Coordinates of N, CA and C in Angstrom, one line a residue:
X39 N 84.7 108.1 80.3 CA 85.6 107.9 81.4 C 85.6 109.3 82.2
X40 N 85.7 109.2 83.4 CA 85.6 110.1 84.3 C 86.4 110.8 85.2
X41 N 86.6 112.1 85.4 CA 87.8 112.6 86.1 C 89.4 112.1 85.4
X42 N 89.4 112.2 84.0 CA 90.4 112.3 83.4 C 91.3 113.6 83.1
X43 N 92.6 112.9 82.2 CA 93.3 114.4 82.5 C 93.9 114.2 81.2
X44 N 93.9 115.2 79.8 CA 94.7 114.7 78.8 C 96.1 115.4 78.8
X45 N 97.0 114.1 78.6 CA 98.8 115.1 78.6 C 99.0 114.4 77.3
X46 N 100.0 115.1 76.9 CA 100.7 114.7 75.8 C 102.3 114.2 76.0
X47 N 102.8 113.2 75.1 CA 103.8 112.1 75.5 C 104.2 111.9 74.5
X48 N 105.9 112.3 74.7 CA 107.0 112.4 73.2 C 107.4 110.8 73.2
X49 N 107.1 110.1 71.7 CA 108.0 108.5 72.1 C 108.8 108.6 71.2
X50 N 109.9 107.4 71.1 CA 110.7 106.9 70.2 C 110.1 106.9 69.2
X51 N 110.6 106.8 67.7 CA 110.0 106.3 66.6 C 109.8 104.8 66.8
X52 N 110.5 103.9 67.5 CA 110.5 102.8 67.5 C 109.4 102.4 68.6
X53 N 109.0 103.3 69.9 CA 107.8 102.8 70.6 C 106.7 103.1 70.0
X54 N 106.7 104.1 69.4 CA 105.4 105.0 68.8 C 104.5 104.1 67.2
X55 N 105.7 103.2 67.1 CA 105.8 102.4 65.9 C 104.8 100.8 67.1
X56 N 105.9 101.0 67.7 CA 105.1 99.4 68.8 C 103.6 99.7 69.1
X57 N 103.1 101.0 69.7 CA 102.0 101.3 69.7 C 101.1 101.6 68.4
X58 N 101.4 102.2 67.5 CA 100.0 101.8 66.3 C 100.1 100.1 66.2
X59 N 101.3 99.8 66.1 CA 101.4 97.8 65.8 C 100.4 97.2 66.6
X60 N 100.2 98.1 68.3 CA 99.3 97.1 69.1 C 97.7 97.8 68.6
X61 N 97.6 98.7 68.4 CA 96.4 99.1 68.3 C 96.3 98.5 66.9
X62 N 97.1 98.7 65.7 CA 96.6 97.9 64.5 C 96.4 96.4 64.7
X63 N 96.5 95.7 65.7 CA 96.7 94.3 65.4 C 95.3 94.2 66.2
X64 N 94.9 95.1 66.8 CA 93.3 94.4 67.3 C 93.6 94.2 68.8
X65 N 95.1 93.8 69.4 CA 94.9 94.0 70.7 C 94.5 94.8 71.8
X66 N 94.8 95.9 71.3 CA 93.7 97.4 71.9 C 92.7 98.2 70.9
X67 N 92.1 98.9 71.8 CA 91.0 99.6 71.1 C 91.6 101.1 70.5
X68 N 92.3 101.8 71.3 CA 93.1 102.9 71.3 C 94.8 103.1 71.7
X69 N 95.4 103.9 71.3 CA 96.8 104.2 72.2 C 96.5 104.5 73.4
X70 N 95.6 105.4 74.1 CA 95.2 105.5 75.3 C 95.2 104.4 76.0
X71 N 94.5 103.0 75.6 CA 94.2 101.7 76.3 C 95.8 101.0 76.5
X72 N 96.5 101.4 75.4 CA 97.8 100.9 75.6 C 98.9 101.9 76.6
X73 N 98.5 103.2 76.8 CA 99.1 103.9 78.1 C 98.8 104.0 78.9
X74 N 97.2 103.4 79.2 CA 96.7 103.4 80.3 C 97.5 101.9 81.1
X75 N 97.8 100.7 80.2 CA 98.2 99.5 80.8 C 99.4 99.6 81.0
X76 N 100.1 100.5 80.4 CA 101.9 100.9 80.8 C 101.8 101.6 81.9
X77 N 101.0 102.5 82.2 CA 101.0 103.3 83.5 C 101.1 102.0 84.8
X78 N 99.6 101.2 84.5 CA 99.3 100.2 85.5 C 100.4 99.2 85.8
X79 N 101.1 98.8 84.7 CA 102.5 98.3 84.9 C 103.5 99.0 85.9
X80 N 103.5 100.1 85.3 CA 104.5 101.0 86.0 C 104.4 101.1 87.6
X81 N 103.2 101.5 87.7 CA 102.5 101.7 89.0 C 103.4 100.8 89.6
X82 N 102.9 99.7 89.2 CA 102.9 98.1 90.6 C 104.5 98.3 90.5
X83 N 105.2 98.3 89.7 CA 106.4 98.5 90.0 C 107.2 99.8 90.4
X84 N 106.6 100.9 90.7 CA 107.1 102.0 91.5 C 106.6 101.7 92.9
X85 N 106.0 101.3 92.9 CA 105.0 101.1 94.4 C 106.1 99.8 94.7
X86 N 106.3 98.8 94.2 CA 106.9 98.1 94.8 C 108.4 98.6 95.5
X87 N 109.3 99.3 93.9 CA 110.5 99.6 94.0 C 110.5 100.5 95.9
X88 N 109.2 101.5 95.9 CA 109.4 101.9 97.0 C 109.4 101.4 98.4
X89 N 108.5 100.1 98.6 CA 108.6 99.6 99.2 C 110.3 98.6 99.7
X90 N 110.7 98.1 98.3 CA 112.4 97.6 98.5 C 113.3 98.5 99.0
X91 N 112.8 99.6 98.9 CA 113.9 101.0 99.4 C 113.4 101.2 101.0
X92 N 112.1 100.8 101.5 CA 111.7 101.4 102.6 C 112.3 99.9 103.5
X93 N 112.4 98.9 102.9 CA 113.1 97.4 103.3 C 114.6 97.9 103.7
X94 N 115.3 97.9 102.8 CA 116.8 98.4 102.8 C 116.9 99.5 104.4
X95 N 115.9 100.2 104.1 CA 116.4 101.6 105.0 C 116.3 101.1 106.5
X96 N 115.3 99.5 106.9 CA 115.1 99.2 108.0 C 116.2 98.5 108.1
X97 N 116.5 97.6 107.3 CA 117.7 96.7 107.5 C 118.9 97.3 107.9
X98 N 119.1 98.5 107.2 CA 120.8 99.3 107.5 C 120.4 99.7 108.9
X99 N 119.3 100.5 109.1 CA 119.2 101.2 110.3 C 119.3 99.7 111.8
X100 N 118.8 98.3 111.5 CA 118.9 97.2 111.9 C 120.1 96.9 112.5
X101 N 121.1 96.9 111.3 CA 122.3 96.7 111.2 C 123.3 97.5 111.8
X102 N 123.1 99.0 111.9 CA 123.4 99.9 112.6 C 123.5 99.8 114.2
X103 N 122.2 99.9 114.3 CA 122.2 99.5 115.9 C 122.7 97.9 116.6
X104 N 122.9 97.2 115.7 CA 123.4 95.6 116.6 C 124.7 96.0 116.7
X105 N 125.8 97.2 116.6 CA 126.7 97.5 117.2 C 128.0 97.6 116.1
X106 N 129.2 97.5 116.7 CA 130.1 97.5 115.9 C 130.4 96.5 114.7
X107 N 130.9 96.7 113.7 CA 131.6 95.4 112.9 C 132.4 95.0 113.7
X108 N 132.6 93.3 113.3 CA 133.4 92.3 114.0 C 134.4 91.9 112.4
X109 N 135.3 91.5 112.4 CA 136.0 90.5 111.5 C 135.4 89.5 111.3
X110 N 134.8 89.0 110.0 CA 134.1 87.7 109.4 C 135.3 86.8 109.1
X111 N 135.5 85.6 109.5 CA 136.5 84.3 108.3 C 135.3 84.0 107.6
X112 N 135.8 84.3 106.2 CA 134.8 83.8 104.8 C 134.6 82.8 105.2
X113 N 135.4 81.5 105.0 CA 135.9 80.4 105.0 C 135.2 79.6 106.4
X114 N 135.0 80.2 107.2 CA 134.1 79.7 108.6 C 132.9 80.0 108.5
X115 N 132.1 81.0 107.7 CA 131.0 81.5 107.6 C 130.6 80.7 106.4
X116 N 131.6 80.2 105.4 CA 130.9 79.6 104.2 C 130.5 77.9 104.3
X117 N 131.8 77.7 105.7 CA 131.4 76.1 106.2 C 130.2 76.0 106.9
X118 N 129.8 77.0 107.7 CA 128.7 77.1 108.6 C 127.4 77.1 107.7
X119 N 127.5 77.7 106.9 CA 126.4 77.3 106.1 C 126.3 76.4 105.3
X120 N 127.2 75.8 104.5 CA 127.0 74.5 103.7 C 126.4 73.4 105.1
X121 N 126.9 73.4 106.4 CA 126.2 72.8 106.9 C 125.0 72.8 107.5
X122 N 124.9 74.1 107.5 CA 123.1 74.4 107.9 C 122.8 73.7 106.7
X123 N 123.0 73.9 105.6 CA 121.8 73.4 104.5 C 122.3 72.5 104.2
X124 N 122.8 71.4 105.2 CA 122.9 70.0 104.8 C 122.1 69.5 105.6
X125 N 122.1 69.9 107.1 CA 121.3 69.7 107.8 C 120.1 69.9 107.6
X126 N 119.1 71.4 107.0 CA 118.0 71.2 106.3 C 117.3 70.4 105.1
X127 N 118.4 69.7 104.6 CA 118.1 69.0 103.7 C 117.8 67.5 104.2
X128 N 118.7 67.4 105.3 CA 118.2 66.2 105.8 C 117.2 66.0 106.6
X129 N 116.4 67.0 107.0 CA 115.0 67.5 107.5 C 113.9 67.4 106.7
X130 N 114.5 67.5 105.6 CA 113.1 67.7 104.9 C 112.8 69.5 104.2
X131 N 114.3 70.1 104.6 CA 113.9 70.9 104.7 C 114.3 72.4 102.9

């Protein structure tokens, strides 16, 4: 493997225990193969998380600019929609 970097990584007794279990049981070849697929895990979900954050920041800044708050009736907002999704349901939808 190429352009690698070795670090060292304190675990739980109880993860450190999960990892020889996976490496004893034949599902990996090494602990490395098992931190390399937690990394790749991780990855997809830091990269995501950042993306939900960069969502939010457009939405507020969205919401920002369409002007002041108005006073909502729950009660008028909650009829309005039980009817939209009666009506999409009678669509097909």
């Amino acid at each position: 493997m190429t352009n690698v970097e070795k670090i060292s990584v304190s675990a739980t007794p109880r993860y450190a225990d999960l990892l020889r279990d996976a490496v004893g049981s034949g599902a990996y070849a090494s602990a490395s193969e098992v931190i390399r697929e937690a990394m790749r895990d991780w990855s997809a979900k830091w990269q995501q998380r950042g993306g939900d954050i960069e969502k939010l920041r457009e939405m507020w800044a969205e919401g920002k600019a369409s002007g002041a708050a108005t006073p909502v009736d729950f009660d008028d907002t909650l009829a309005e929609a039980r009817q939209e999704l009666k009506t999409a349901r009678r669509h097909g939808g």
